[in-house]
């Protein structure tokens, strides 16, 4: 991207648009049209729907409004591929997405090409700034759905009793030695949180505002599968005193006794990943993933620690370079699974695995920042209407596109959610 | 089939096996691999699963037992495509069938070819009579799934908000004039019911046994959509006094106000069929279909009549030739929808639409006949274990293979079932 | 009642009305007003509601229609204590009956006295025959609720963790030796079933009609707790092949592993009864009760037998004297629990326990007899609208009033029902 | 209490113990034993259970631990009346409390007297400070249940179709003129929140900690029924754009179209209160109550405002005198319903209705303060394990005992909760 950096903002946006759009298709290469029909849990959508909905976003929020004479690809797609924008148009129930055998994959690919060409033309036509801002939003929206597509496919392949692998070829060994978990101190004080600067952010990262923090610590790395297995072995799922009341209800009602995608057979645990199943031992030093907030919270209590708040996390990560085990442009080079943290250089004092590997549950409920204003119009439904009953996660995961994450990024899920690549970073009490 | 009738029983079975197996594939021609993934209601299965499960039946009940040296196509298919035979092997939850993107359609087609070749070889090798009896059972089993495949696809395409048609080309007009509904008298007495003769039947059609019937009548034809629309217009779905208590609960909880697949828009009703949507007026004289037992019962009460028992139906139909609006070998010639009854010849005294068009709800609960014995072994689960909470339907529908139906055939569904081609024949009080 | 038998029919009805009404109050003597508030399962109602609803029946169907100038006790009771007569008046949801703290018990007792006095006056005034027929119906209705009141109180006291006893004093020992179960032969043939004669019956016992029966046998006594415990010990609740499909679903979903009111502790079973808890050993020879149709059916299959049809039962019981372990006028003399059958006299050839002890599940679905006509008007909802999804039980139980039962009496419950005193009589295959 | 203020802390505690215990009984005077059995929604408990559980608290946490030789009143009560302390003893499912007809009310009153006498003796015996601290906690616990008792009885009487009144006598008129809602400014800054001083507080009010607040405003009074009726009339319950996504789901699934306890008839609204039903017009100027967080949030959005955070609320209320429309010692003088705010004196600048009338939903999720430590042992389950999925409410209501509330008090309920006396105070955007 070095040549692009010298280019105009518009040229850079055009390039990024094309790269991101192509990347979505690349992610589907290992999938058959049949794979792309599966919707295996209420949180998930079929891969084909992700392909269509991301095109719909550009068509509905940009082309219909800013591209004079734009001919929609299909008159029904405007409502068919709407996800949840109530103020915009009616939309089908989410569970019906599994019935969208028609339009077929070919039609959806044509839809994407149709939209891509129109966006290209629009960008060539000196569009208003708002159109460009929305294209940028659409690119980030597409990246969110890239992550969801992989998250959902993992669930789909896990639901299939044959347990096929998305990418059977093995990534680099995960046998790296686990290193000591250290707690890195931070002074706290009256700090500023929320996005700043001219780069892109979502509405829920604003406004930047002051927060008072007491001195705190943050673990140097994520909790590993091996450490989590000790929690299980110590009766973690049988000891109600370790759990929030709603968490214990979930344990009892859902029969949880391990992270999602763990299977026990004769005392041996197997993990299911996008690269297929593997014995726990092989991933013992990799971060535990696919746990709920309730499990993260119970683990922290068992370990004598706590989860950090989203503000502690943000302050601790504010200066960190955005690199890590994330989703890169070259799919073959991606791990597609959380990886053990590197053994740090002796002089290294920074936290590891800040970005990538696993989303990190924080102890903060997902609420609007003081003075929060959702985007105007239908786009205001993007983030704001979900500010109830959810917890904030930070840092991105191994399937988050590298260009998509930043220190102020707020992801959010209900506390019982487990299909995400979600894990644990501890703070000291 | 005239040449076949002179052939040996084995040759006739071999021919029928091949024809039925081919017909299943023919039914899938209008479908894409994506269509064949959809499972849109708990009663339904994906079309691809029907393809696989019918092969599984031959492999599991015949080849594994009677074909020396038979190599199963895939070691996991034995449990993967088991439907509900608990005594046989574990099986996946029914709802998971929607996640079977792998094996892909190509693999399933190979599976079918593999099984077909092995059955052919087995039939060439002077197999024991039990093997042949099971092949015949497998053929009938396959025909049941042909009907289910079409029934399920109708539901799948109705779930798709775009409402695609399975066979868009229109069949012969359905504008035939409705004829008077007459009630044909039958003397009753001490009659024999249940299968007799050397032809095939299921275990639940046996033993043939005596039943006492009072004199009764049976309507000369099925109730039409137009007649059913009058019931609706007269407040049929709002008058609790017309309904069984459990039926009224279903009306209130499910919000029924018409048959399944009827949609009202500005006072006009549209029906959705395998040939797409059409205005009610065009199908006013065709039999009403896709109604529950509760609706059939309420309609009968509203009309001042009743539903016949399965024994009345069987006696009245005992001598009728097996012809009607059924699923034939030539798919293009099939109506795929219930059709108006022909205007009878003045001298005609027989009931019409006895076979085909719609399964006819009877007033009989599905129970074992006196002395009923299920088949031995796992095949005993085929019919017997469902003898609770279901009502008997008789006569087949427009998607029942013509060779599959007979007067003693007992179909059965829970009284709230609506996804079947199920309709109403009245009897006088 | 010897003096009454010489009296006029009207005098006999008046006497019986008073006796039955008083008996209902007698049944409540062991209960506190607080006990009479409990509604511990969806099938049950609070005892106080039974007191009020039985008065409502007389007020609504008789006094309002036939008693000139009758002043209803309270303007709201007409809808408040309606149970399920939709054509009559709106009624509260059943579950709300637990909130009827007001009217208090005193008010309900006044309501009953008010209604009793008005019925007495009506009977003194040469009322029309229809009024008398309805009073007789009301008496039988009250007896049904006497049984329900005891059935519901058993459930209520079982729900209470302290497990109080309705009648703590012990009845006669239940240690009687179990006798051999014999199978008594019956010739079958073309028989007549349904009520005959001038005595009272419900509409669902009519019309008397012909039924063809093959020769059959019936067990000489009910299945005992001890025999049922063998079924449990033999894995009865873990062997799916013994169960109807819907029955196995119930086992898995509800976690059944014994009859309702059985509790296991360290390998020992305890039964909870209206006289409190007792060890299984003490009741080993008493009939098993509080089992569903599914359990009765599975037991019969395990034992190599079957359940009789309701017609077999009726023919076998047609001449039997109506005596047995039923609810008598003297509550202190009542057993309130199923009792072991007496050792028969060597010359005794009749079945025992035909009436009383336990309702006996039959293999017959609850449907209308040929030509069935419900009572006209709202009373038509009494029985007819429940003819779907239920199985017939025969013979009455230890809490059925002795004057209430007869050979043609058809009780009916959904196959999963367990709160009734329901048990098993076998027939040979 | 003026004489008590001069007394020793122990004497004051002893007096307060006796007063609070007596007050609980006084609250039950309008109730019959039958009323005290009703449990009409999952959140509620029967009044009799509240009487028993509050005695259980003193017995279990104080007498069993600190009173040498204490004889428990009944060996089973220790687990029977446990509410939710998992680490302490097993406890019955909450829904079973409706089956506790035994022990009867008399027994529970004896239980209370037995416990009262033992606590009195303990306080006379120079108990350790921890015992006294727990007695104080028990007094506050009892006050919480006084409020719940009234809240639950309102629900119980609303469930009763006859809608009886707890206190039929009318309170002072609610016709007071509504005054202008002003927004009072607060400077914000780095403030301290959480309890301070030597008085009693719950563990969740600690530790006192610094919070940064931007300048904010707070409405001078609560939103009234009349104002809320305008929101309804303006389509508030039909406009999805006003609602959080989870709130809109609740509207659709629960069919909300007004606050709980409002009923519409021919366009006129009626409110049901502890004093019976009254027309909306009579309470138009009283604060709206019995609304969920979702409704409070939607109303605020509709009005162009927002809800305050719990910290804004606490800072604004920090100096306010603790008086208002609360539950006083003299039940006859209590309003038992939210009341219109007084017209303020022209020079009055403070907010009104800070304490009492309605709990005020805040925009803050219920989480632990930085450094939060639950009480040790089983008492740690009192508050801490509920810190997930709930929102904070502040200020107390008309049924909160006056001595129980303070500015730092944190109440908490799930956002869909409506059976509480919960209302709205706005803040400017």
PDB file of C-alpha atoms in Angstrom, chain A residues 30-40 48 74 76-77 79-80 92 95-96 98-106 156-157 159-162 164-166, chain B residues 30-40 48 74 76-77 79-80 92 95-96 98-106 156-157 159-162 164-166:
ATOM      1  CA  UNK A  30     -13.018 -22.464   0.328  1.00  0.00           C
ATOM      2  CA  UNK A  31     -16.817 -22.525   0.433  1.00  0.00           C
ATOM      3  CA  UNK A  32     -19.308 -24.250  -1.836  1.00  0.00           C
ATOM      4  CA  UNK A  33     -22.634 -22.623  -2.710  1.00  0.00           C
ATOM      5  CA  UNK A  34     -24.189 -25.141  -0.312  1.00  0.00           C
ATOM      6  CA  UNK A  35     -21.868 -24.074   2.526  1.00  0.00           C
ATOM      7  CA  UNK A  36     -22.954 -20.545   1.917  1.00  0.00           C
ATOM      8  CA  UNK A  37     -26.587 -21.461   2.701  1.00  0.00           C
ATOM      9  CA  UNK A  38     -26.053 -22.609   6.288  1.00  0.00           C
ATOM     10  CA  UNK A  39     -27.380 -20.570   9.224  1.00  0.00           C
ATOM     11  CA  UNK A  40     -26.611 -22.690  12.245  1.00  0.00           C
ATOM     12  CA  UNK A  48     -24.249 -15.751   0.871  1.00  0.00           C
ATOM     13  CA  UNK A  74     -33.226  -5.898  -8.414  1.00  0.00           C
ATOM     14  CA  UNK A  76     -36.814  -6.495  -4.202  1.00  0.00           C
ATOM     15  CA  UNK A  77     -33.276  -6.541  -2.889  1.00  0.00           C
ATOM     16  CA  UNK A  79     -35.957  -4.936   1.528  1.00  0.00           C
ATOM     17  CA  UNK A  80     -34.755  -8.503   1.058  1.00  0.00           C
ATOM     18  CA  UNK A  92     -37.511 -10.327   6.543  1.00  0.00           C
ATOM     19  CA  UNK A  95     -34.209 -16.759  10.638  1.00  0.00           C
ATOM     20  CA  UNK A  96     -35.634 -16.675   7.097  1.00  0.00           C
ATOM     21  CA  UNK A  98     -31.646 -19.710   5.574  1.00  0.00           C
ATOM     22  CA  UNK A  99     -34.420 -19.968   2.979  1.00  0.00           C
ATOM     23  CA  UNK A 100     -32.789 -17.619   0.465  1.00  0.00           C
ATOM     24  CA  UNK A 101     -31.752 -20.325  -1.973  1.00  0.00           C
ATOM     25  CA  UNK A 102     -32.897 -17.884  -4.617  1.00  0.00           C
ATOM     26  CA  UNK A 103     -31.302 -15.546  -5.552  1.00  0.00           C
ATOM     27  CA  UNK A 104     -28.544 -18.038  -6.213  1.00  0.00           C
ATOM     28  CA  UNK A 105     -24.895 -17.371  -5.568  1.00  0.00           C
ATOM     29  CA  UNK A 106     -24.339 -16.351  -9.193  1.00  0.00           C
ATOM     30  CA  UNK A 156     -21.850 -23.891  10.595  1.00  0.00           C
ATOM     31  CA  UNK A 157     -19.051 -26.415  10.199  1.00  0.00           C
ATOM     32  CA  UNK A 159     -23.002 -27.915  13.509  1.00  0.00           C
ATOM     33  CA  UNK A 160     -22.283 -30.317  10.680  1.00  0.00           C
ATOM     34  CA  UNK A 161     -21.748 -33.705  12.345  1.00  0.00           C
ATOM     35  CA  UNK A 162     -18.913 -34.413   9.910  1.00  0.00           C
ATOM     36  CA  UNK A 164     -15.431 -30.230   7.938  1.00  0.00           C
ATOM     37  CA  UNK A 165     -12.551 -27.754   8.077  1.00  0.00           C
ATOM     38  CA  UNK A 166     -12.668 -24.348   6.414  1.00  0.00           C
TER      39      UNK A 166
ATOM     40  CA  UNK B  30     -35.860 -27.761 -11.219  1.00  0.00           C
ATOM     41  CA  UNK B  31     -33.795 -27.334  -8.054  1.00  0.00           C
ATOM     42  CA  UNK B  32     -30.378 -25.800  -7.532  1.00  0.00           C
ATOM     43  CA  UNK B  33     -27.943 -27.239  -5.008  1.00  0.00           C
ATOM     44  CA  UNK B  34     -28.802 -24.220  -2.866  1.00  0.00           C
ATOM     45  CA  UNK B  35     -32.531 -24.983  -3.028  1.00  0.00           C
ATOM     46  CA  UNK B  36     -31.733 -28.462  -1.860  1.00  0.00           C
ATOM     47  CA  UNK B  37     -30.256 -27.095   1.393  1.00  0.00           C
ATOM     48  CA  UNK B  38     -33.395 -25.391   2.704  1.00  0.00           C
ATOM     49  CA  UNK B  39     -35.250 -26.762   5.740  1.00  0.00           C
ATOM     50  CA  UNK B  40     -37.984 -24.229   6.381  1.00  0.00           C
ATOM     51  CA  UNK B  48     -30.597 -33.215  -0.533  1.00  0.00           C
ATOM     52  CA  UNK B  74     -18.814 -43.633   3.468  1.00  0.00           C
ATOM     53  CA  UNK B  76     -20.205 -41.993   8.597  1.00  0.00           C
ATOM     54  CA  UNK B  77     -23.272 -42.058   6.400  1.00  0.00           C
ATOM     55  CA  UNK B  79     -25.526 -42.620  11.290  1.00  0.00           C
ATOM     56  CA  UNK B  80     -25.485 -39.326   9.425  1.00  0.00           C
ATOM     57  CA  UNK B  92     -28.284 -36.312  14.375  1.00  0.00           C
ATOM     58  CA  UNK B  95     -32.901 -29.628  12.778  1.00  0.00           C
ATOM     59  CA  UNK B  96     -29.206 -30.182  12.038  1.00  0.00           C
ATOM     60  CA  UNK B  98     -29.922 -27.848   7.400  1.00  0.00           C
ATOM     61  CA  UNK B  99     -26.217 -27.774   8.222  1.00  0.00           C
ATOM     62  CA  UNK B 100     -25.287 -30.657   5.916  1.00  0.00           C
ATOM     63  CA  UNK B 101     -23.612 -28.518   3.262  1.00  0.00           C
ATOM     64  CA  UNK B 102     -21.026 -31.275   3.197  1.00  0.00           C
ATOM     65  CA  UNK B 103     -21.363 -33.865   1.781  1.00  0.00           C
ATOM     66  CA  UNK B 104     -22.153 -31.788  -1.276  1.00  0.00           C
ATOM     67  CA  UNK B 105     -24.804 -32.671  -3.806  1.00  0.00           C
ATOM     68  CA  UNK B 106     -22.237 -34.342  -6.066  1.00  0.00           C
ATOM     69  CA  UNK B 156     -39.198 -23.788   1.361  1.00  0.00           C
ATOM     70  CA  UNK B 157     -40.224 -21.628  -1.575  1.00  0.00           C
ATOM     71  CA  UNK B 159     -40.575 -19.220   3.204  1.00  0.00           C
ATOM     72  CA  UNK B 160     -38.447 -17.408   0.654  1.00  0.00           C
ATOM     73  CA  UNK B 161     -39.793 -13.856   0.542  1.00  0.00           C
ATOM     74  CA  UNK B 162     -39.336 -13.840  -3.247  1.00  0.00           C
ATOM     75  CA  UNK B 164     -40.065 -18.612  -6.443  1.00  0.00           C
ATOM     76  CA  UNK B 165     -42.022 -21.282  -8.303  1.00  0.00           C
ATOM     77  CA  UNK B 166     -40.883 -24.894  -8.528  1.00  0.00           C
TER      78      UNK B 166
END
